[in-house]
């Protein structure tokens, strides 16, 4: 990502907050020499130097078989078209152009696959609790029959990325 100094986000907490608010990341891996993008909801967790990204995929999704690859995950925050400022236009003799304001975070690390049912169940309980908490009648993993959950656990694989590098770009102040 092109990252001029004036747009670099230096605050790791701000980048972690963007990931938490906009959890659907674009996970980029390489398959047969070509980039592949998968859209995965991630959970940010403390750990390592820059944090951990955790998620899960269907066992049928070949993504988890790329464990060991260096990967890139892109999180897109608010974005908005930025028309030229009329006062600036008048003051500069019309030397202004429209732009695009946005906040993004790029996280890099090595993809790890996790097939441990206990890890998966704990992860799913936590993720479900987090996303269901605002609901009037929150659903819990434990609301489903145990045999059903056991079957679902066999159909998924956990993924985890220890963030080795994190870059944030805050260009302007998007209104959305």
mmCIF file of C-alpha atoms in Angstrom:
data_model
loop_
_atom_site.group_PDB
_atom_site.id
_atom_site.type_symbol
_atom_site.label_atom_id
_atom_site.label_comp_id
_atom_site.label_asym_id
_atom_site.label_seq_id
_atom_site.Cartn_x
_atom_site.Cartn_y
_atom_site.Cartn_z
ATOM 1 C CA UNK A 1 0.000 0.000 0.000
ATOM 2 C CA UNK A 2 1.275 3.452 -0.856
ATOM 3 C CA UNK A 3 1.654 5.134 2.523
ATOM 4 C CA UNK A 4 2.788 8.768 2.619
ATOM 5 C CA UNK A 5 4.051 9.772 6.059
ATOM 6 C CA UNK A 6 1.189 12.243 6.587
ATOM 7 C CA UNK A 7 -1.378 9.435 6.279
ATOM 8 C CA UNK A 8 0.424 6.802 8.382
ATOM 9 C CA UNK A 9 -1.483 5.724 11.486
ATOM 10 C CA UNK A 10 1.014 5.258 14.296
ATOM 11 C CA UNK A 11 -1.396 4.288 17.092
ATOM 12 C CA UNK A 12 -1.702 0.483 17.372
ATOM 13 C CA UNK A 13 -4.813 0.843 19.537
ATOM 14 C CA UNK A 14 -6.548 2.823 16.776
ATOM 15 C CA UNK A 15 -5.686 0.092 14.268
ATOM 16 C CA UNK A 16 -6.881 -2.651 16.634
ATOM 17 C CA UNK A 17 -10.121 -0.701 17.173
ATOM 18 C CA UNK A 18 -10.695 -0.472 13.407
ATOM 19 C CA UNK A 19 -10.248 -4.250 13.142
ATOM 20 C CA UNK A 20 -12.713 -4.784 15.993
ATOM 21 C CA UNK A 21 -15.338 -2.471 14.415
ATOM 22 C CA UNK A 22 -14.845 -3.675 10.834
ATOM 23 C CA UNK A 23 -14.047 -7.328 11.441
ATOM 24 C CA UNK A 24 -14.660 -8.637 7.917
ATOM 25 C CA UNK A 25 -11.128 -8.852 6.560
ATOM 26 C CA UNK A 26 -9.872 -9.693 3.094
ATOM 27 C CA UNK A 27 -7.339 -12.499 3.576
ATOM 28 C CA UNK A 28 -4.916 -12.678 0.656
ATOM 29 C CA UNK A 29 -3.019 -15.936 0.070
ATOM 30 C CA UNK A 30 -1.254 -17.438 -2.943
ATOM 31 C CA UNK A 31 -2.584 -20.495 -4.783
ATOM 32 C CA UNK A 32 -0.889 -21.830 -7.913
ATOM 33 C CA UNK A 33 1.190 -18.654 -8.092
ATOM 34 C CA UNK A 34 -1.845 -16.343 -8.080
ATOM 35 C CA UNK A 35 -3.286 -14.163 -5.325
ATOM 36 C CA UNK A 36 -6.563 -15.387 -3.826
ATOM 37 C CA UNK A 37 -8.805 -13.183 -1.656
ATOM 38 C CA UNK A 38 -11.143 -14.689 0.939
ATOM 39 C CA UNK A 39 -13.537 -12.580 3.016
ATOM 40 C CA UNK A 40 -13.309 -13.793 6.616
ATOM 41 C CA UNK A 41 -14.747 -12.298 9.823
ATOM 42 C CA UNK A 42 -11.846 -12.042 12.248
ATOM 43 C CA UNK A 43 -11.516 -11.530 15.963
ATOM 44 C CA UNK A 44 -8.576 -9.462 17.202
ATOM 45 C CA UNK A 45 -6.926 -10.902 20.320
ATOM 46 C CA UNK A 46 -3.974 -9.798 22.397
ATOM 47 C CA UNK A 47 -0.826 -11.842 21.939
ATOM 48 C CA UNK A 48 2.544 -11.619 20.277
ATOM 49 C CA UNK A 49 4.100 -8.317 19.337
ATOM 50 C CA UNK A 50 1.147 -6.866 17.387
ATOM 51 C CA UNK A 51 -1.784 -9.128 18.288
ATOM 52 C CA UNK A 52 -3.544 -12.147 16.814
ATOM 53 C CA UNK A 53 -6.259 -12.508 14.200
ATOM 54 C CA UNK A 54 -8.541 -15.507 14.690
ATOM 55 C CA UNK A 55 -11.323 -16.900 12.552
ATOM 56 C CA UNK A 56 -12.618 -20.080 10.999
ATOM 57 C CA UNK A 57 -13.462 -21.448 7.575
ATOM 58 C CA UNK A 58 -15.377 -24.387 6.205
ATOM 59 C CA UNK A 59 -13.224 -27.493 6.027
ATOM 60 C CA UNK A 60 -14.203 -27.639 2.322
ATOM 61 C CA UNK A 61 -12.523 -24.235 1.791
ATOM 62 C CA UNK A 62 -8.942 -24.924 0.608
ATOM 63 C CA UNK A 63 -7.740 -21.740 2.345
ATOM 64 C CA UNK A 64 -6.764 -23.541 5.552
ATOM 65 C CA UNK A 65 -4.490 -25.869 3.574
ATOM 66 C CA UNK A 66 -2.282 -22.843 2.817
ATOM 67 C CA UNK A 67 -1.137 -22.789 6.446
ATOM 68 C CA UNK A 68 2.489 -21.733 6.696
ATOM 69 C CA UNK A 69 2.139 -19.027 4.034
ATOM 70 C CA UNK A 70 2.918 -15.392 4.668
ATOM 71 C CA UNK A 71 -0.455 -13.682 4.250
ATOM 72 C CA UNK A 72 -1.965 -10.212 4.106
ATOM 73 C CA UNK A 73 -5.281 -9.279 5.717
ATOM 74 C CA UNK A 74 -6.910 -5.981 4.715
ATOM 75 C CA UNK A 75 -9.499 -4.306 6.948
ATOM 76 C CA UNK A 76 -11.432 -1.397 5.469
ATOM 77 C CA UNK A 77 -12.939 1.129 7.816
ATOM 78 C CA UNK A 78 -15.023 4.191 6.992
ATOM 79 C CA UNK A 79 -14.639 5.713 3.543
ATOM 80 C CA UNK A 80 -16.215 8.640 1.731
ATOM 81 C CA UNK A 81 -15.870 10.724 -1.408
ATOM 82 C CA UNK A 82 -14.288 14.096 -0.568
ATOM 83 C CA UNK A 83 -15.403 16.911 -2.893
ATOM 84 C CA UNK A 84 -13.149 19.962 -3.264
ATOM 85 C CA UNK A 85 -13.581 22.467 -0.468
ATOM 86 C CA UNK A 86 -15.271 25.573 -1.904
ATOM 87 C CA UNK A 87 -13.396 28.008 0.336
ATOM 88 C CA UNK A 88 -10.081 26.364 -0.556
ATOM 89 C CA UNK A 89 -11.122 26.498 -4.220
ATOM 90 C CA UNK A 90 -11.763 30.243 -4.012
ATOM 91 C CA UNK A 91 -8.560 30.915 -2.070
ATOM 92 C CA UNK A 92 -6.379 28.840 -4.413
ATOM 93 C CA UNK A 93 -7.772 30.104 -7.689
ATOM 94 C CA UNK A 94 -9.435 26.767 -8.396
ATOM 95 C CA UNK A 95 -6.345 24.615 -7.819
ATOM 96 C CA UNK A 96 -8.147 21.828 -5.935
ATOM 97 C CA UNK A 97 -9.355 18.362 -6.863
ATOM 98 C CA UNK A 98 -11.776 15.864 -5.342
ATOM 99 C CA UNK A 99 -10.368 12.947 -3.413
ATOM 100 C CA UNK A 100 -11.358 9.896 -1.420
ATOM 101 C CA UNK A 101 -10.995 9.719 2.360
ATOM 102 C CA UNK A 102 -10.625 6.326 4.021
ATOM 103 C CA UNK A 103 -9.171 4.350 6.903
ATOM 104 C CA UNK A 104 -7.552 0.953 6.262
ATOM 105 C CA UNK A 105 -5.357 -1.494 8.141
ATOM 106 C CA UNK A 106 -3.037 -4.053 6.559
ATOM 107 C CA UNK A 107 -1.894 -6.903 8.807
ATOM 108 C CA UNK A 108 0.729 -9.446 7.800
ATOM 109 C CA UNK A 109 1.785 -12.742 9.328
ATOM 110 C CA UNK A 110 1.918 -16.501 8.835
ATOM 111 C CA UNK A 111 -1.353 -18.417 8.462
ATOM 112 C CA UNK A 112 -1.885 -21.213 10.966
ATOM 113 C CA UNK A 113 -4.655 -23.852 10.770
ATOM 114 C CA UNK A 114 -6.207 -25.166 13.992
ATOM 115 C CA UNK A 115 -8.185 -28.415 14.011
ATOM 116 C CA UNK A 116 -8.466 -28.816 17.796
ATOM 117 C CA UNK A 117 -12.209 -29.167 18.637
ATOM 118 C CA UNK A 118 -11.747 -27.640 22.127
ATOM 119 C CA UNK A 119 -10.032 -24.547 20.653
ATOM 120 C CA UNK A 120 -12.742 -24.231 18.005
ATOM 121 C CA UNK A 121 -15.588 -24.558 20.508
ATOM 122 C CA UNK A 122 -14.052 -21.992 22.844
ATOM 123 C CA UNK A 123 -13.448 -19.614 19.920
ATOM 124 C CA UNK A 124 -17.014 -20.031 18.590
ATOM 125 C CA UNK A 125 -18.545 -19.478 22.034
ATOM 126 C CA UNK A 126 -16.563 -16.263 22.485
ATOM 127 C CA UNK A 127 -17.215 -14.948 18.984
ATOM 128 C CA UNK A 128 -20.925 -15.778 19.182
ATOM 129 C CA UNK A 129 -21.254 -14.168 22.605
ATOM 130 C CA UNK A 130 -19.566 -11.000 21.307
ATOM 131 C CA UNK A 131 -21.800 -10.680 18.234
ATOM 132 C CA UNK A 132 -25.031 -11.824 19.889
ATOM 133 C CA UNK A 133 -24.697 -9.618 23.020
ATOM 134 C CA UNK A 134 -26.619 -6.663 21.496
ATOM 135 C CA UNK A 135 -29.562 -8.869 20.458
ATOM 136 C CA UNK A 136 -32.776 -8.786 22.495
ATOM 137 C CA UNK A 137 -32.631 -12.583 22.808
ATOM 138 C CA UNK A 138 -28.994 -13.570 22.233
ATOM 139 C CA UNK A 139 -28.325 -16.995 20.780
ATOM 140 C CA UNK A 140 -25.627 -19.163 22.330
ATOM 141 C CA UNK A 141 -23.703 -22.081 20.871
ATOM 142 C CA UNK A 142 -25.042 -24.064 23.837
ATOM 143 C CA UNK A 143 -28.622 -23.448 22.599
ATOM 144 C CA UNK A 144 -28.044 -25.953 19.801
ATOM 145 C CA UNK A 145 -28.088 -29.716 20.394
ATOM 146 C CA UNK A 146 -24.616 -31.027 21.350
ATOM 147 C CA UNK A 147 -24.606 -33.606 18.530
ATOM 148 C CA UNK A 148 -25.323 -30.830 16.008
ATOM 149 C CA UNK A 149 -22.468 -28.672 17.351
ATOM 150 C CA UNK A 150 -20.110 -31.679 17.284
ATOM 151 C CA UNK A 151 -20.968 -32.164 13.613
ATOM 152 C CA UNK A 152 -20.452 -28.485 12.859
ATOM 153 C CA UNK A 153 -17.059 -28.540 14.611
ATOM 154 C CA UNK A 154 -15.965 -31.342 12.291
ATOM 155 C CA UNK A 155 -16.969 -29.199 9.306
ATOM 156 C CA UNK A 156 -14.757 -26.189 10.161
ATOM 157 C CA UNK A 157 -11.089 -25.370 10.703
ATOM 158 C CA UNK A 158 -9.798 -22.523 12.835
ATOM 159 C CA UNK A 159 -7.298 -20.066 11.440
ATOM 160 C CA UNK A 160 -4.954 -17.800 13.327
ATOM 161 C CA UNK A 161 -2.423 -15.208 12.235
ATOM 162 C CA UNK A 162 0.137 -13.793 14.650
ATOM 163 C CA UNK A 163 0.498 -10.249 13.299
ATOM 164 C CA UNK A 164 4.129 -9.627 12.410
ATOM 165 C CA UNK A 165 3.550 -6.238 10.776
ATOM 166 C CA UNK A 166 0.618 -3.859 10.913
ATOM 167 C CA UNK A 167 0.184 -0.671 8.879
ATOM 168 C CA UNK A 168 -2.645 1.818 9.053
ATOM 169 C CA UNK A 169 -3.574 4.542 6.610
ATOM 170 C CA UNK A 170 -5.912 7.292 7.752
ATOM 171 C CA UNK A 171 -6.506 9.531 4.728
ATOM 172 C CA UNK A 172 -8.757 12.377 5.714
ATOM 173 C CA UNK A 173 -11.704 12.072 8.057
ATOM 174 C CA UNK A 174 -14.410 9.977 6.386
ATOM 175 C CA UNK A 175 -17.911 10.920 7.442
ATOM 176 C CA UNK A 176 -19.235 7.346 7.290
#
